[in-house]
Amino acid sequence: MEELGLDALGSKYIDELERMQKRIADLMEEVEGPSLNKGVIRPLADVHETDEAVVVTMDMPGVEKQDIDISVVEDELRVSAQRKREAEINEEDYHRRERTYTRFERRVLLPVSIKTEEARATLVNGVLQITLPKATVIARKRIAIE
């Protein structure tokens, strides 16, 4: 009996399998929830889709806009930030010290292709909103042989 390899599935299926693998990794990350991992906080995110864009919203309390880095790598949105101390205070002057000054990191798998050059972000009252316009998807077209 002949074995079926990935070649038999075709490149169409390979692309879909890779996308599913990334989605499973994203779901596994979501199961973990917000956690402190190696000094990094994973902020919670809301992701919704309109007819024109994918919108990602996440809380970034106490973070200044210049301390946030946003990028898109393939079909993944990456957000990292750092909340910094306002001023140095001597340790012995503290009565209580509960607030953290750490890094935030979050990766979000994007459900559709986007136009990275038209993406925009705002930070209002500690809430980061990233709007990623959808790329125009070209429908499959048959090409006739002349």
PDB file of N, CA and C in Angstrom, residues 33-121:
ATOM      1  N   GLY A  33      -4.328  32.190  30.545  1.00  0.00           N
ATOM      2  CA  GLY A  33      -4.855  33.405  31.157  1.00  0.00           C
ATOM      3  C   GLY A  33      -3.750  34.388  31.478  1.00  0.00           C
ATOM      4  N   PRO A  34      -4.119  35.490  32.150  1.00  0.00           N
ATOM      5  CA  PRO A  34      -3.107  36.477  32.498  1.00  0.00           C
ATOM      6  C   PRO A  34      -2.174  35.880  33.541  1.00  0.00           C
ATOM      7  N   SER A  35      -0.911  35.964  33.295  1.00  0.00           N
ATOM      8  CA  SER A  35       0.028  35.386  34.249  1.00  0.00           C
ATOM      9  C   SER A  35       1.326  36.160  34.266  1.00  0.00           C
ATOM     10  N   LEU A  36       2.052  35.956  35.319  1.00  0.00           N
ATOM     11  CA  LEU A  36       3.371  36.550  35.444  1.00  0.00           C
ATOM     12  C   LEU A  36       4.358  35.469  35.051  1.00  0.00           C
ATOM     13  N   ASN A  37       4.938  35.586  33.879  1.00  0.00           N
ATOM     14  CA  ASN A  37       5.829  34.566  33.364  1.00  0.00           C
ATOM     15  C   ASN A  37       7.170  35.202  33.059  1.00  0.00           C
ATOM     16  N   LYS A  38       8.184  34.826  33.826  1.00  0.00           N
ATOM     17  CA  LYS A  38       9.522  35.376  33.637  1.00  0.00           C
ATOM     18  C   LYS A  38       9.503  36.896  33.729  1.00  0.00           C
ATOM     19  N   GLY A  39       8.717  37.451  34.649  1.00  0.00           N
ATOM     20  CA  GLY A  39       8.677  38.896  34.829  1.00  0.00           C
ATOM     21  C   GLY A  39       7.884  39.636  33.775  1.00  0.00           C
ATOM     22  N   VAL A  40       7.108  38.926  32.978  1.00  0.00           N
ATOM     23  CA  VAL A  40       6.327  39.541  31.907  1.00  0.00           C
ATOM     24  C   VAL A  40       4.848  39.292  32.170  1.00  0.00           C
ATOM     25  N   ILE A  41       4.051  40.355  32.076  1.00  0.00           N
ATOM     26  CA  ILE A  41       2.604  40.237  32.250  1.00  0.00           C
ATOM     27  C   ILE A  41       1.952  40.152  30.875  1.00  0.00           C
ATOM     28  N   ARG A  42       1.004  39.262  30.737  1.00  0.00           N
ATOM     29  CA  ARG A  42       0.262  39.080  29.483  1.00  0.00           C
ATOM     30  C   ARG A  42      -1.092  39.766  29.626  1.00  0.00           C
ATOM     31  N   PRO A  43      -1.249  40.974  29.051  1.00  0.00           N
ATOM     32  CA  PRO A  43      -2.520  41.693  29.209  1.00  0.00           C
ATOM     33  C   PRO A  43      -3.663  41.007  28.462  1.00  0.00           C
ATOM     34  N   LEU A  44      -4.860  41.125  29.023  1.00  0.00           N
ATOM     35  CA  LEU A  44      -6.050  40.584  28.372  1.00  0.00           C
ATOM     36  C   LEU A  44      -6.379  41.428  27.147  1.00  0.00           C
ATOM     37  N   ALA A  45      -6.951  40.797  26.127  1.00  0.00           N
ATOM     38  CA  ALA A  45      -7.258  41.512  24.888  1.00  0.00           C
ATOM     39  C   ALA A  45      -8.649  41.150  24.396  1.00  0.00           C
ATOM     40  N   ASP A  46      -9.321  42.141  23.811  1.00  0.00           N
ATOM     41  CA  ASP A  46     -10.568  41.923  23.083  1.00  0.00           C
ATOM     42  C   ASP A  46     -10.224  42.054  21.604  1.00  0.00           C
ATOM     43  N   VAL A  47     -10.689  41.128  20.788  1.00  0.00           N
ATOM     44  CA  VAL A  47     -10.455  41.175  19.345  1.00  0.00           C
ATOM     45  C   VAL A  47     -11.810  41.043  18.672  1.00  0.00           C
ATOM     46  N   HIS A  48     -12.156  42.048  17.862  1.00  0.00           N
ATOM     47  CA  HIS A  48     -13.396  41.925  17.097  1.00  0.00           C
ATOM     48  C   HIS A  48     -13.155  42.383  15.667  1.00  0.00           C
ATOM     49  N   GLU A  49     -14.058  41.976  14.800  1.00  0.00           N
ATOM     50  CA  GLU A  49     -13.905  42.228  13.378  1.00  0.00           C
ATOM     51  C   GLU A  49     -15.115  42.988  12.859  1.00  0.00           C
ATOM     52  N   THR A  50     -14.845  44.043  12.089  1.00  0.00           N
ATOM     53  CA  THR A  50     -15.900  44.769  11.397  1.00  0.00           C
ATOM     54  C   THR A  50     -15.786  44.425   9.911  1.00  0.00           C
ATOM     55  N   ASP A  51     -16.620  45.035   9.090  1.00  0.00           N
ATOM     56  CA  ASP A  51     -16.522  44.797   7.649  1.00  0.00           C
ATOM     57  C   ASP A  51     -15.195  45.297   7.086  1.00  0.00           C
ATOM     58  N   GLU A  52     -14.631  46.338   7.725  1.00  0.00           N
ATOM     59  CA  GLU A  52     -13.430  46.972   7.190  1.00  0.00           C
ATOM     60  C   GLU A  52     -12.139  46.625   7.914  1.00  0.00           C
ATOM     61  N   ALA A  53     -12.223  46.190   9.182  1.00  0.00           N
ATOM     62  CA  ALA A  53     -10.991  46.060   9.963  1.00  0.00           C
ATOM     63  C   ALA A  53     -11.103  45.020  11.074  1.00  0.00           C
ATOM     64  N   VAL A  54      -9.940  44.666  11.598  1.00  0.00           N
ATOM     65  CA  VAL A  54      -9.837  43.888  12.831  1.00  0.00           C
ATOM     66  C   VAL A  54      -9.427  44.897  13.901  1.00  0.00           C
ATOM     67  N   VAL A  55     -10.135  44.892  15.029  1.00  0.00           N
ATOM     68  CA  VAL A  55      -9.859  45.851  16.101  1.00  0.00           C
ATOM     69  C   VAL A  55      -9.443  45.076  17.350  1.00  0.00           C
ATOM     70  N   VAL A  56      -8.284  45.431  17.890  1.00  0.00           N
ATOM     71  CA  VAL A  56      -7.756  44.791  19.093  1.00  0.00           C
ATOM     72  C   VAL A  56      -7.680  45.851  20.182  1.00  0.00           C
ATOM     73  N   THR A  57      -8.261  45.542  21.345  1.00  0.00           N
ATOM     74  CA  THR A  57      -8.266  46.470  22.475  1.00  0.00           C
ATOM     75  C   THR A  57      -7.666  45.759  23.675  1.00  0.00           C
ATOM     76  N   MET A  58      -6.754  46.434  24.371  1.00  0.00           N
ATOM     77  CA  MET A  58      -6.182  45.851  25.587  1.00  0.00           C
ATOM     78  C   MET A  58      -5.851  46.937  26.595  1.00  0.00           C
ATOM     79  N   ASP A  59      -5.923  46.569  27.864  1.00  0.00           N
ATOM     80  CA  ASP A  59      -5.622  47.505  28.939  1.00  0.00           C
ATOM     81  C   ASP A  59      -4.119  47.608  29.135  1.00  0.00           C
ATOM     82  N   MET A  60      -3.633  48.835  29.212  1.00  0.00           N
ATOM     83  CA  MET A  60      -2.222  49.117  29.456  1.00  0.00           C
ATOM     84  C   MET A  60      -2.120  50.193  30.541  1.00  0.00           C
ATOM     85  N   PRO A  61      -2.587  49.896  31.747  1.00  0.00           N
ATOM     86  CA  PRO A  61      -2.603  50.923  32.794  1.00  0.00           C
ATOM     87  C   PRO A  61      -1.199  51.395  33.170  1.00  0.00           C
ATOM     88  N   GLY A  62      -1.062  52.706  33.252  1.00  0.00           N
ATOM     89  CA  GLY A  62       0.203  53.287  33.684  1.00  0.00           C
ATOM     90  C   GLY A  62       1.317  53.253  32.666  1.00  0.00           C
ATOM     91  N   VAL A  63       1.012  52.907  31.417  1.00  0.00           N
ATOM     92  CA  VAL A  63       2.035  52.821  30.377  1.00  0.00           C
ATOM     93  C   VAL A  63       1.910  54.033  29.459  1.00  0.00           C
ATOM     94  N   GLU A  64       3.034  54.660  29.167  1.00  0.00           N
ATOM     95  CA  GLU A  64       3.062  55.797  28.239  1.00  0.00           C
ATOM     96  C   GLU A  64       3.176  55.272  26.804  1.00  0.00           C
ATOM     97  N   LYS A  65       2.635  56.043  25.852  1.00  0.00           N
ATOM     98  CA  LYS A  65       2.620  55.563  24.465  1.00  0.00           C
ATOM     99  C   LYS A  65       4.020  55.326  23.905  1.00  0.00           C
ATOM    100  N   GLN A  66       5.002  56.105  24.347  1.00  0.00           N
ATOM    101  CA  GLN A  66       6.364  55.913  23.840  1.00  0.00           C
ATOM    102  C   GLN A  66       7.006  54.626  24.375  1.00  0.00           C
ATOM    103  N   ASP A  67       6.377  54.001  25.364  1.00  0.00           N
ATOM    104  CA  ASP A  67       6.904  52.759  25.937  1.00  0.00           C
ATOM    105  C   ASP A  67       6.203  51.515  25.383  1.00  0.00           C
ATOM    106  N   ILE A  68       5.410  51.691  24.315  1.00  0.00           N
ATOM    107  CA  ILE A  68       4.682  50.577  23.700  1.00  0.00           C
ATOM    108  C   ILE A  68       5.235  50.329  22.305  1.00  0.00           C
ATOM    109  N   ASP A  69       5.467  49.061  21.986  1.00  0.00           N
ATOM    110  CA  ASP A  69       5.928  48.670  20.655  1.00  0.00           C
ATOM    111  C   ASP A  69       4.877  47.745  20.042  1.00  0.00           C
ATOM    112  N   ILE A  70       4.413  48.098  18.850  1.00  0.00           N
ATOM    113  CA  ILE A  70       3.389  47.313  18.154  1.00  0.00           C
ATOM    114  C   ILE A  70       3.943  46.915  16.790  1.00  0.00           C
ATOM    115  N   SER A  71       3.823  45.631  16.449  1.00  0.00           N
ATOM    116  CA  SER A  71       4.270  45.178  15.134  1.00  0.00           C
ATOM    117  C   SER A  71       3.379  44.035  14.654  1.00  0.00           C
ATOM    118  N   VAL A  72       3.433  43.808  13.350  1.00  0.00           N
ATOM    119  CA  VAL A  72       2.722  42.683  12.752  1.00  0.00           C
ATOM    120  C   VAL A  72       3.764  41.836  12.037  1.00  0.00           C
ATOM    121  N   VAL A  73       3.798  40.547  12.383  1.00  0.00           N
ATOM    122  CA  VAL A  73       4.699  39.599  11.739  1.00  0.00           C
ATOM    123  C   VAL A  73       3.827  38.501  11.145  1.00  0.00           C
ATOM    124  N   GLU A  74       3.809  38.439   9.831  1.00  0.00           N
ATOM    125  CA  GLU A  74       2.941  37.523   9.091  1.00  0.00           C
ATOM    126  C   GLU A  74       1.496  37.741   9.516  1.00  0.00           C
ATOM    127  N   ASP A  75       0.856  36.761  10.144  1.00  0.00           N
ATOM    128  CA  ASP A  75      -0.551  36.926  10.538  1.00  0.00           C
ATOM    129  C   ASP A  75      -0.691  37.059  12.051  1.00  0.00           C
ATOM    130  N   GLU A  76       0.317  37.664  12.674  1.00  0.00           N
ATOM    131  CA  GLU A  76       0.320  37.786  14.128  1.00  0.00           C
ATOM    132  C   GLU A  76       0.613  39.229  14.556  1.00  0.00           C
ATOM    133  N   LEU A  77      -0.233  39.759  15.429  1.00  0.00           N
ATOM    134  CA  LEU A  77      -0.017  41.075  16.021  1.00  0.00           C
ATOM    135  C   LEU A  77       0.821  40.876  17.276  1.00  0.00           C
ATOM    136  N   ARG A  78       1.863  41.686  17.443  1.00  0.00           N
ATOM    137  CA  ARG A  78       2.724  41.599  18.625  1.00  0.00           C
ATOM    138  C   ARG A  78       2.749  42.955  19.322  1.00  0.00           C
ATOM    139  N   VAL A  79       2.433  42.922  20.610  1.00  0.00           N
ATOM    140  CA  VAL A  79       2.431  44.149  21.412  1.00  0.00           C
ATOM    141  C   VAL A  79       3.324  43.914  22.622  1.00  0.00           C
ATOM    142  N   SER A  80       4.257  44.831  22.839  1.00  0.00           N
ATOM    143  CA  SER A  80       5.076  44.770  24.046  1.00  0.00           C
ATOM    144  C   SER A  80       5.161  46.178  24.617  1.00  0.00           C
ATOM    145  N   ALA A  81       5.279  46.251  25.929  1.00  0.00           N
ATOM    146  CA  ALA A  81       5.319  47.551  26.600  1.00  0.00           C
ATOM    147  C   ALA A  81       6.043  47.399  27.927  1.00  0.00           C
ATOM    148  N   GLN A  82       6.386  48.535  28.501  1.00  0.00           N
ATOM    149  CA  GLN A  82       7.012  48.510  29.811  1.00  0.00           C
ATOM    150  C   GLN A  82       6.476  49.664  30.641  1.00  0.00           C
ATOM    151  N   ARG A  83       6.012  49.329  31.840  1.00  0.00           N
ATOM    152  CA  ARG A  83       5.579  50.367  32.772  1.00  0.00           C
ATOM    153  C   ARG A  83       6.797  50.717  33.617  1.00  0.00           C
ATOM    154  N   LYS A  84       7.126  52.001  33.622  1.00  0.00           N
ATOM    155  CA  LYS A  84       8.323  52.453  34.329  1.00  0.00           C
ATOM    156  C   LYS A  84       7.948  53.179  35.611  1.00  0.00           C
ATOM    157  N   ARG A  85       8.867  53.194  36.527  1.00  0.00           N
ATOM    158  CA  ARG A  85       8.698  53.951  37.771  1.00  0.00           C
ATOM    159  C   ARG A  85       8.704  55.441  37.466  1.00  0.00           C
ATOM    160  N   GLU A  86       7.826  56.169  38.164  1.00  0.00           N
ATOM    161  CA  GLU A  86       7.774  57.616  37.955  1.00  0.00           C
ATOM    162  C   GLU A  86       9.049  58.287  38.470  1.00  0.00           C
ATOM    163  N   ALA A  87       9.497  57.893  39.648  1.00  0.00           N
ATOM    164  CA  ALA A  87      10.702  58.480  40.238  1.00  0.00           C
ATOM    165  C   ALA A  87      11.320  57.456  41.178  1.00  0.00           C
ATOM    166  N   GLU A  88      12.603  57.582  41.368  1.00  0.00           N
ATOM    167  CA  GLU A  88      13.281  56.691  42.303  1.00  0.00           C
ATOM    168  C   GLU A  88      12.998  57.139  43.727  1.00  0.00           C
ATOM    169  N   ILE A  89      12.539  56.202  44.531  1.00  0.00           N
ATOM    170  CA  ILE A  89      12.273  56.468  45.944  1.00  0.00           C
ATOM    171  C   ILE A  89      13.102  55.466  46.730  1.00  0.00           C
ATOM    172  N   ASN A  90      13.738  55.956  47.775  1.00  0.00           N
ATOM    173  CA  ASN A  90      14.544  55.063  48.599  1.00  0.00           C
ATOM    174  C   ASN A  90      13.681  53.951  49.169  1.00  0.00           C
ATOM    175  N   GLU A  91      14.209  52.756  49.170  1.00  0.00           N
ATOM    176  CA  GLU A  91      13.483  51.582  49.638  1.00  0.00           C
ATOM    177  C   GLU A  91      12.994  51.758  51.067  1.00  0.00           C
ATOM    178  N   GLU A  92      13.784  52.368  51.909  1.00  0.00           N
ATOM    179  CA  GLU A  92      13.397  52.540  53.320  1.00  0.00           C
ATOM    180  C   GLU A  92      12.279  53.565  53.502  1.00  0.00           C
ATOM    181  N   ASP A  93      11.994  54.379  52.488  1.00  0.00           N
ATOM    182  CA  ASP A  93      10.917  55.363  52.577  1.00  0.00           C
ATOM    183  C   ASP A  93       9.536  54.761  52.287  1.00  0.00           C
ATOM    184  N   TYR A  94       9.493  53.534  51.800  1.00  0.00           N
ATOM    185  CA  TYR A  94       8.219  52.885  51.501  1.00  0.00           C
ATOM    186  C   TYR A  94       7.581  52.320  52.763  1.00  0.00           C
ATOM    187  N   HIS A  95       6.267  52.523  52.891  1.00  0.00           N
ATOM    188  CA  HIS A  95       5.483  51.852  53.921  1.00  0.00           C
ATOM    189  C   HIS A  95       4.842  50.605  53.316  1.00  0.00           C
ATOM    190  N   ARG A  96       4.488  50.722  52.044  1.00  0.00           N
ATOM    191  CA  ARG A  96       3.889  49.608  51.311  1.00  0.00           C
ATOM    192  C   ARG A  96       4.270  49.767  49.842  1.00  0.00           C
ATOM    193  N   ARG A  97       4.583  48.654  49.217  1.00  0.00           N
ATOM    194  CA  ARG A  97       4.961  48.693  47.799  1.00  0.00           C
ATOM    195  C   ARG A  97       4.305  47.506  47.100  1.00  0.00           C
ATOM    196  N   GLU A  98       3.176  47.765  46.403  1.00  0.00           N
ATOM    197  CA  GLU A  98       2.396  46.704  45.773  1.00  0.00           C
ATOM    198  C   GLU A  98       2.375  46.778  44.254  1.00  0.00           C
ATOM    199  N   ARG A  99       2.560  47.954  43.708  1.00  0.00           N
ATOM    200  CA  ARG A  99       2.476  48.115  42.258  1.00  0.00           C
ATOM    201  C   ARG A  99       3.695  47.499  41.585  1.00  0.00           C
ATOM    202  N   THR A 100       3.463  46.952  40.388  1.00  0.00           N
ATOM    203  CA  THR A 100       4.571  46.342  39.656  1.00  0.00           C
ATOM    204  C   THR A 100       5.034  47.257  38.530  1.00  0.00           C
ATOM    205  N   TYR A 101       6.298  47.180  38.263  1.00  0.00           N
ATOM    206  CA  TYR A 101       6.903  47.909  37.144  1.00  0.00           C
ATOM    207  C   TYR A 101       7.591  46.848  36.309  1.00  0.00           C
ATOM    208  N   THR A 102       6.905  46.419  35.301  1.00  0.00           N
ATOM    209  CA  THR A 102       7.366  45.253  34.558  1.00  0.00           C
ATOM    210  C   THR A 102       7.044  45.398  33.083  1.00  0.00           C
ATOM    211  N   ARG A 103       7.307  44.334  32.353  1.00  0.00           N
ATOM    212  CA  ARG A 103       7.019  44.302  30.918  1.00  0.00           C
ATOM    213  C   ARG A 103       5.674  43.637  30.661  1.00  0.00           C
ATOM    214  N   PHE A 104       5.021  44.098  29.602  1.00  0.00           N
ATOM    215  CA  PHE A 104       3.792  43.495  29.099  1.00  0.00           C
ATOM    216  C   PHE A 104       4.127  42.911  27.727  1.00  0.00           C
ATOM    217  N   GLU A 105       3.637  41.732  27.435  1.00  0.00           N
ATOM    218  CA  GLU A 105       3.790  41.162  26.094  1.00  0.00           C
ATOM    219  C   GLU A 105       2.530  40.401  25.730  1.00  0.00           C
ATOM    220  N   ARG A 106       2.107  40.570  24.483  1.00  0.00           N
ATOM    221  CA  ARG A 106       0.924  39.847  24.013  1.00  0.00           C
ATOM    222  C   ARG A 106       1.056  39.623  22.517  1.00  0.00           C
ATOM    223  N   ARG A 107       0.709  38.432  22.088  1.00  0.00           N
ATOM    224  CA  ARG A 107       0.645  38.095  20.663  1.00  0.00           C
ATOM    225  C   ARG A 107      -0.776  37.662  20.353  1.00  0.00           C
ATOM    226  N   VAL A 108      -1.301  38.152  19.237  1.00  0.00           N
ATOM    227  CA  VAL A 108      -2.675  37.837  18.840  1.00  0.00           C
ATOM    228  C   VAL A 108      -2.651  37.364  17.393  1.00  0.00           C
ATOM    229  N   LEU A 109      -3.191  36.184  17.161  1.00  0.00           N
ATOM    230  CA  LEU A 109      -3.302  35.659  15.807  1.00  0.00           C
ATOM    231  C   LEU A 109      -4.416  36.410  15.088  1.00  0.00           C
ATOM    232  N   LEU A 110      -4.102  36.975  13.935  1.00  0.00           N
ATOM    233  CA  LEU A 110      -5.085  37.753  13.181  1.00  0.00           C
ATOM    234  C   LEU A 110      -5.925  36.825  12.306  1.00  0.00           C
ATOM    235  N   PRO A 111      -7.245  37.015  12.301  1.00  0.00           N
ATOM    236  CA  PRO A 111      -8.131  36.112  11.562  1.00  0.00           C
ATOM    237  C   PRO A 111      -8.111  36.309  10.053  1.00  0.00           C
ATOM    238  N   VAL A 112      -7.621  37.466   9.595  1.00  0.00           N
ATOM    239  CA  VAL A 112      -7.592  37.767   8.159  1.00  0.00           C
ATOM    240  C   VAL A 112      -6.311  38.526   7.833  1.00  0.00           C
ATOM    241  N   SER A 113      -6.010  38.642   6.535  1.00  0.00           N
ATOM    242  CA  SER A 113      -4.872  39.452   6.100  1.00  0.00           C
ATOM    243  C   SER A 113      -5.205  40.922   6.291  1.00  0.00           C
ATOM    244  N   ILE A 114      -4.194  41.701   6.636  1.00  0.00           N
ATOM    245  CA  ILE A 114      -4.426  43.125   6.885  1.00  0.00           C
ATOM    246  C   ILE A 114      -3.467  43.991   6.079  1.00  0.00           C
ATOM    247  N   LYS A 115      -3.795  45.290   6.010  1.00  0.00           N
ATOM    248  CA  LYS A 115      -2.939  46.285   5.366  1.00  0.00           C
ATOM    249  C   LYS A 115      -2.102  46.934   6.471  1.00  0.00           C
ATOM    250  N   THR A 116      -0.894  46.459   6.672  1.00  0.00           N
ATOM    251  CA  THR A 116      -0.071  46.969   7.772  1.00  0.00           C
ATOM    252  C   THR A 116       0.231  48.460   7.627  1.00  0.00           C
ATOM    253  N   GLU A 117       0.359  48.924   6.399  1.00  0.00           N
ATOM    254  CA  GLU A 117       0.699  50.336   6.187  1.00  0.00           C
ATOM    255  C   GLU A 117      -0.431  51.282   6.597  1.00  0.00           C
ATOM    256  N   GLU A 118      -1.652  50.772   6.754  1.00  0.00           N
ATOM    257  CA  GLU A 118      -2.786  51.614   7.148  1.00  0.00           C
ATOM    258  C   GLU A 118      -3.219  51.392   8.596  1.00  0.00           C
ATOM    259  N   ALA A 119      -2.492  50.556   9.313  1.00  0.00           N
ATOM    260  CA  ALA A 119      -2.840  50.280  10.711  1.00  0.00           C
ATOM    261  C   ALA A 119      -2.616  51.526  11.560  1.00  0.00           C
ATOM    262  N   ARG A 120      -3.434  51.658  12.614  1.00  0.00           N
ATOM    263  CA  ARG A 120      -3.275  52.800  13.514  1.00  0.00           C
ATOM    264  C   ARG A 120      -3.607  52.356  14.938  1.00  0.00           C
ATOM    265  N   ALA A 121      -3.080  53.116  15.893  1.00  0.00           N
ATOM    266  CA  ALA A 121      -3.306  52.770  17.299  1.00  0.00           C
ATOM    267  C   ALA A 121      -3.503  54.037  18.113  1.00  0.00           C
TER     268      ALA A 121
END
